[in-house]
Structures are given as C-alpha cells and as structure tokens.
XYZ file of C-alpha atoms in Angstrom:
345
model
C -132.764 -40.690 -17.389
C -130.153 -38.839 -15.369
C -130.468 -35.064 -15.209
C -126.683 -34.744 -15.498
C -125.079 -35.521 -18.827
C -121.656 -37.121 -18.918
C -119.855 -33.865 -19.646
C -121.450 -31.799 -16.866
C -119.877 -30.998 -13.519
C -121.571 -32.500 -10.458
C -122.400 -30.393 -7.403
C -119.370 -30.059 -5.131
C -116.882 -31.209 -7.784
C -113.920 -28.797 -7.944
C -113.538 -26.704 -11.087
C -110.588 -27.344 -13.367
C -110.330 -23.686 -14.330
C -111.824 -20.381 -13.268
C -113.267 -18.908 -16.436
C -115.816 -16.711 -14.667
C -116.429 -14.071 -13.585
C -114.658 -11.961 -16.192
C -114.159 -8.278 -15.503
C -112.481 -5.426 -17.257
C -112.195 -1.737 -16.478
C -113.184 0.802 -19.108
C -110.526 3.534 -19.132
C -112.879 5.835 -21.015
C -115.566 5.731 -18.337
C -112.965 5.890 -15.560
C -111.719 9.154 -17.072
C -115.265 10.429 -17.562
C -115.994 9.952 -13.857
C -113.086 12.213 -12.794
C -112.935 15.982 -12.814
C -110.631 17.898 -15.148
C -108.593 19.204 -12.209
C -108.105 15.690 -10.821
C -107.012 14.353 -14.211
C -104.507 17.176 -14.715
C -103.075 16.710 -11.228
C -102.763 12.948 -11.724
C -101.067 13.459 -15.109
C -98.594 16.006 -13.765
C -97.929 13.830 -10.729
C -97.221 10.771 -12.879
C -94.887 12.763 -15.131
C -93.079 14.236 -12.122
C -92.532 10.771 -10.602
C -91.338 9.419 -13.945
C -88.937 12.359 -14.289
C -87.404 11.750 -10.865
C -86.995 8.024 -11.586
C -85.356 8.678 -14.972
C -83.067 11.311 -13.451
C -82.010 8.863 -10.719
C -81.309 6.082 -13.257
C -79.475 8.575 -15.459
C -77.235 9.517 -12.534
C -76.572 5.891 -11.602
C -75.613 4.836 -15.149
C -73.538 7.845 -16.117
C -69.845 7.283 -16.838
C -68.093 9.074 -14.005
C -65.305 8.419 -11.556
C -67.344 9.840 -8.680
C -68.890 7.601 -6.075
C -72.644 7.156 -5.781
C -72.664 9.270 -2.635
C -70.954 12.128 -4.435
C -73.331 11.868 -7.399
C -76.484 12.072 -5.279
C -75.082 14.657 -2.869
C -75.405 17.364 -5.515
C -79.110 18.110 -4.970
C -79.162 21.085 -7.306
C -77.829 19.049 -10.223
C -80.382 16.279 -9.581
C -83.188 18.843 -9.454
C -82.076 20.451 -12.715
C -81.773 17.032 -14.356
C -85.296 16.104 -13.195
C -86.681 19.295 -14.727
C -84.864 18.552 -17.994
C -86.370 15.056 -18.044
C -89.817 16.526 -17.293
C -89.515 18.879 -20.258
C -88.451 15.938 -22.424
C -91.457 13.927 -21.230
C -93.835 16.677 -22.359
C -92.070 17.099 -25.704
C -90.401 20.501 -25.229
C -86.784 19.412 -24.665
C -84.386 16.535 -25.405
C -81.948 14.559 -23.306
C -78.379 14.271 -24.529
C -77.179 10.734 -23.745
C -73.535 9.810 -23.403
C -72.160 8.413 -26.696
C -71.373 4.861 -25.541
C -74.055 4.462 -22.864
C -76.853 2.070 -23.817
C -78.697 2.898 -20.603
C -78.714 6.607 -21.442
C -79.917 5.840 -24.960
C -82.832 3.823 -23.550
C -83.736 6.514 -21.011
C -83.586 9.242 -23.652
C -85.764 7.164 -25.967
C -88.270 6.561 -23.161
C -88.464 10.294 -22.473
C -88.905 11.115 -26.177
C -91.645 8.514 -26.661
C -93.422 9.803 -23.560
C -93.142 13.345 -24.886
C -94.738 12.259 -28.158
C -97.617 10.428 -26.434
C -98.510 12.952 -23.732
C -100.166 15.522 -26.075
C -102.277 12.775 -27.666
C -103.295 11.425 -24.264
C -104.244 14.879 -22.981
C -106.238 15.547 -26.157
C -108.088 12.254 -25.673
C -108.879 13.154 -22.063
C -110.251 16.532 -23.152
C -112.452 14.922 -25.822
C -113.771 12.321 -23.378
C -114.594 14.970 -20.790
C -116.156 17.153 -23.484
C -118.783 14.570 -24.404
C -119.241 12.971 -20.954
C -122.193 15.023 -19.755
C -123.447 14.488 -16.201
C -125.438 17.653 -15.638
C -127.337 16.689 -12.483
C -126.390 17.223 -8.853
C -128.260 15.044 -6.366
C -129.327 15.833 -2.847
C -127.162 13.698 -0.565
C -129.995 11.696 0.989
C -133.599 10.874 0.190
C -136.045 12.348 2.695
C -138.961 10.377 4.127
C -141.966 12.349 5.383
C -145.755 12.018 5.631
C -147.622 11.638 2.343
C -149.568 14.858 3.003
C -146.306 16.848 2.786
C -146.037 16.236 -0.974
C -146.223 19.284 -3.251
C -149.538 18.266 -4.817
C -152.726 19.769 -3.290
C -154.994 16.929 -4.417
C -152.652 14.214 -3.171
C -152.167 16.054 0.124
C -155.927 16.314 0.688
C -156.413 12.618 -0.068
C -153.820 11.689 2.577
C -154.646 14.374 5.118
C -155.807 11.745 7.627
C -153.264 9.089 6.633
C -150.014 8.152 8.335
C -148.531 6.817 5.098
C -145.083 8.113 4.158
C -143.559 9.333 0.920
C -139.965 9.456 -0.301
C -138.579 12.602 -1.937
C -135.469 12.515 -4.145
C -134.177 15.918 -5.291
C -131.711 17.042 -7.958
C -130.908 20.063 -10.150
C -129.121 20.933 -13.392
C -125.708 22.295 -12.479
C -124.724 23.644 -15.921
C -125.335 27.344 -16.395
C -125.271 27.212 -20.202
C -126.900 23.824 -20.889
C -130.615 23.482 -21.538
C -132.127 20.090 -20.768
C -135.548 19.037 -22.092
C -137.837 15.993 -22.058
C -136.561 14.802 -18.707
C -137.938 11.473 -17.479
C -137.413 9.852 -14.093
C -138.094 6.195 -13.265
C -137.543 4.355 -9.993
C -136.964 0.716 -9.188
C -136.201 -1.309 -6.100
C -133.378 -3.830 -5.993
C -133.170 -6.463 -3.292
C -131.849 -9.965 -2.628
C -133.838 -12.860 -1.220
C -133.187 -16.520 -0.508
C -134.105 -18.972 -3.251
C -136.694 -21.536 -2.123
C -134.772 -24.143 -4.141
C -131.254 -24.086 -2.692
C -131.163 -21.116 -0.296
C -128.831 -19.040 -2.453
C -129.369 -15.302 -2.756
C -131.232 -14.159 -5.866
C -131.330 -10.566 -7.140
C -134.799 -9.129 -7.730
C -135.836 -5.806 -9.259
C -139.237 -4.169 -8.985
C -140.451 -1.000 -10.664
C -141.964 1.471 -8.241
C -144.752 3.935 -8.862
C -144.045 7.663 -8.679
C -146.272 10.717 -8.662
C -146.743 12.332 -12.059
C -147.356 16.004 -12.805
C -150.942 15.678 -11.547
C -149.981 13.968 -8.303
C -151.275 10.600 -9.456
C -149.495 7.232 -9.476
C -147.595 6.624 -12.709
C -144.720 4.587 -14.139
C -142.510 7.664 -14.560
C -142.302 11.383 -13.887
C -141.619 13.669 -16.826
C -140.782 17.355 -17.236
C -140.943 19.315 -20.483
C -137.943 21.486 -19.604
C -135.369 21.697 -16.825
C -134.413 25.217 -15.820
C -130.848 25.772 -14.789
C -130.270 25.397 -11.072
C -133.936 24.899 -10.185
C -134.411 21.805 -7.978
C -136.738 19.023 -9.111
C -138.301 16.353 -6.924
C -139.261 12.753 -7.601
C -142.017 11.718 -5.171
C -142.180 7.967 -4.408
C -145.172 6.878 -2.297
C -144.328 4.284 0.351
C -148.020 3.399 0.829
C -147.266 2.475 4.441
C -146.345 4.345 7.640
C -142.654 4.866 8.401
C -141.946 5.442 12.078
C -138.239 4.687 11.900
C -135.525 3.703 9.462
C -134.898 1.417 7.735
C -138.487 0.978 6.569
C -139.713 -2.588 6.052
C -142.557 -2.083 3.576
C -142.848 -0.141 0.344
C -145.705 -0.286 -2.161
C -146.829 -3.667 -0.862
C -143.358 -5.266 -0.858
C -142.270 -6.682 2.513
C -138.516 -6.113 2.925
C -138.121 -7.735 6.320
C -136.553 -10.842 4.762
C -134.586 -9.030 2.062
C -130.896 -8.174 1.860
C -128.977 -5.376 0.141
C -132.066 -3.251 -0.474
C -131.350 -0.249 -2.689
C -133.502 2.312 -4.444
C -132.456 3.408 -7.934
C -133.590 6.686 -9.497
C -132.687 6.965 -13.182
C -132.908 10.151 -15.260
C -132.909 10.408 -19.058
C -133.141 13.638 -21.043
C -131.990 15.438 -24.172
C -129.910 18.576 -24.509
C -130.809 21.624 -26.578
C -128.217 22.560 -29.174
C -126.068 19.467 -28.816
C -128.987 17.151 -29.528
C -127.421 14.411 -27.428
C -129.106 12.198 -24.862
C -127.901 12.359 -21.296
C -128.571 9.828 -18.560
C -127.782 9.774 -14.883
C -128.747 7.651 -11.926
C -128.382 7.529 -8.171
C -128.490 4.531 -5.845
C -129.885 4.977 -2.322
C -128.876 2.276 0.151
C -131.577 1.474 2.688
C -129.013 0.227 5.215
C -126.275 2.697 4.300
C -127.724 5.913 5.702
C -128.979 7.266 2.364
C -132.450 7.956 3.801
C -133.483 10.418 6.506
C -136.715 11.167 8.341
C -138.036 14.655 7.743
C -139.145 16.874 4.908
C -136.405 18.528 2.879
C -135.728 22.256 3.251
C -137.497 23.992 0.344
C -136.010 26.717 -1.808
C -137.715 30.095 -2.111
C -137.858 31.045 -5.820
C -137.340 34.736 -6.504
C -137.664 35.691 -10.175
C -135.920 39.008 -9.499
C -132.749 37.197 -8.423
C -130.448 34.727 -10.077
C -131.289 31.126 -9.232
C -128.013 30.684 -7.344
C -129.095 33.452 -4.948
C -132.399 31.870 -3.986
C -132.973 31.404 -0.292
C -132.513 27.834 0.907
C -129.428 26.681 -0.978
C -127.356 26.678 2.211
C -129.699 24.029 3.667
C -130.321 22.083 0.473
C -129.105 18.864 2.123
C -130.943 19.534 5.385
C -134.422 18.766 6.739
C -136.995 21.068 8.312
C -137.158 19.755 11.859
C -135.111 17.750 14.323
C -136.144 15.714 17.296
C -136.054 17.478 20.679
C -133.477 14.985 21.939
C -131.075 15.921 19.137
C -131.477 12.615 17.312
C -132.306 11.966 13.693
C -134.567 14.518 11.962
C -138.260 13.816 12.506
C -141.307 14.041 10.280
C -142.764 17.572 10.565
C -146.063 18.171 12.299
C -149.311 18.089 10.346
C -150.198 21.504 8.799
C -153.546 23.234 8.977
C -156.188 22.420 6.407
C -155.606 25.700 4.573
C -151.957 24.737 4.037
C -153.017 21.550 2.269
C -154.454 23.542 -0.621
C -151.381 25.639 -1.345
C -150.143 25.493 -4.963
C -147.319 23.129 -5.815
C -143.925 24.779 -5.625
C-alpha cells in the first residue's frame, strides 16, 4: 500500500496556496512592551503629522483666487491652521469648513472623529500599562566562572579542586513600592540539530539543573520574598570546564553540532496587595555575546543605607577581573581555603 494517499502532496510538488505560516501582531502586548514616555511621544508625533497633513489638504482645497504658491507662502497661517487641527484632533476645538466644500467637510469630520477616539485610546494605553507588570531588571550578560566561586560554602568546598564552570544570571526588582513573593526560576536550553531522517533542522529543548537554596542540584530555584532592589542570582552548573566562549558542553549535552543555542531563564512570582501573578524571562544567546568569562561584581549590602546606595551598583554589569592583555574578562584566581567557607551573600 502506498504511504501517500491520493489527496496528499508529493515531495517537491509546488503548493497551490500558502496557508502557513500565519502570524498576527498583538497590539496589546506591543503597547505593554513600550514605556509610557515612548507611547506618549509616538501619540503626539502621530497627531502632529496628521495635523500638518490635514492643514495642507485644507489649504489646497479651500476656495480662493490665490495661487498655490501664495497659499503656502504664508507660513504663519499654515502654522496656526495646523495648531487648530491639532486641537480638533484631541477634542478641544472644531474646524469650520467652507459651506460648499465637500473636501473641507470630510477633513473636519476626520478631525472630529479623531478627537473623539484619542481620549479612549489614551485611556486604553494607560490601562494596559497599569496591568502589564514587568518588575525585573536583568544583568546584561550571564557570567561564567569557576564552580567554586558560587555563593554556597558547601558547593564551593566540593568543587575546590575542580575546573568545572558555573553560569550566574542576575536580576533585581526595580519597583520601589511593589512586593514580590514566591519567586521561582527555571532554566532550559534551546538548540537546533539536524534530523537523522531528512537533514532538516529540528528544535530541541532541555531543562537544566540549577542550584537551590542549599546549593544542591534542583529543577528550580525559589525565594520566599524578593526585597526591592536587592540582586538575586540563578546559579547554573555547567559540569564541565570552560576555557573560552562559546562553551561546547553543558550538563552532559554536547553542543558542538548544534545551532542557535540559547539559554532561557524564566521567572514566575506573585505580588503582594495586587494578588496578581507576574512572569518574566530572558534569553541568552550563546553565539550573540550574551555570556562573558569572569565572576560578576558583587554588591555590598549596608542595612544603614537605602538599597540604591549600596556599593557596587555602578559596576553591576561588570566582572571582577580582566585579562592582562586587555581582552575579554577572565575567570578570577582561586581563593584561599578560608574564603571557601564564607557565608552566602
């Protein structure tokens, strides 16, 4: 029996239509990804451009014996007309069309309809931004250092004589008046490999182990509460040495034959007061410069000062050491044995 039924398309046969892939852009999430200042500037810019266009069309279609050059030579009148149209587009003024001019009637109607819609659109933008919570700020790059540099005394002692590396991903809560609790972080690896059947690229995903609160391998890292501004770190053991980037092995997975390797760190938490769930994630591209060799610069907590005044914020995106030749940051030197037993920061 043939594997292809009569109605199926054979390999290499051209398609009659292109039904896939189908994409659409969500305006709501596009707005949520922009800042309030950017949205206001884009709205005012669009209204200003529309006002200039309407003023130009109004001047062209007006009933006058003057030539076009004379009409547009009066810059002050055009500017005043543009401002009048702008006020009409925001609903605070009206245009007075010429009695027998259909073009003026259409332009005045367009301005009035725009003026009626703009407040509703701005209100919708405010509501979307109000409930689109993304409270976390990520460190620009993930740092790769020796496993014994992790902030867990037991884990550091276990790997004191090991050359294995560990990845550190850092973030903090940027909202001063928002309390976040029950934070959970999970990590997975995404990569593409050739199919043994036809050689096409296939997307694979693999969950990676992280260090839990006790410095032991676990499926996720959790925190009971997230203080405002205090940085948190997700430690991801590589379980292999990393002498240079990009690394080729992580937790037993050989990436030498993989394409488009990316590391995803996903955060989920709940907010106090609002009772809503917030989620955020960050992709780190192995080939795109999102990793760096070296341990991150730590912050120095000082309970007598506000968190924003803690020492180390200026170098939050930096690493501790650099190579003598001025190249990429290097893994710091091994500390003394007494440093390996210091409490976790």
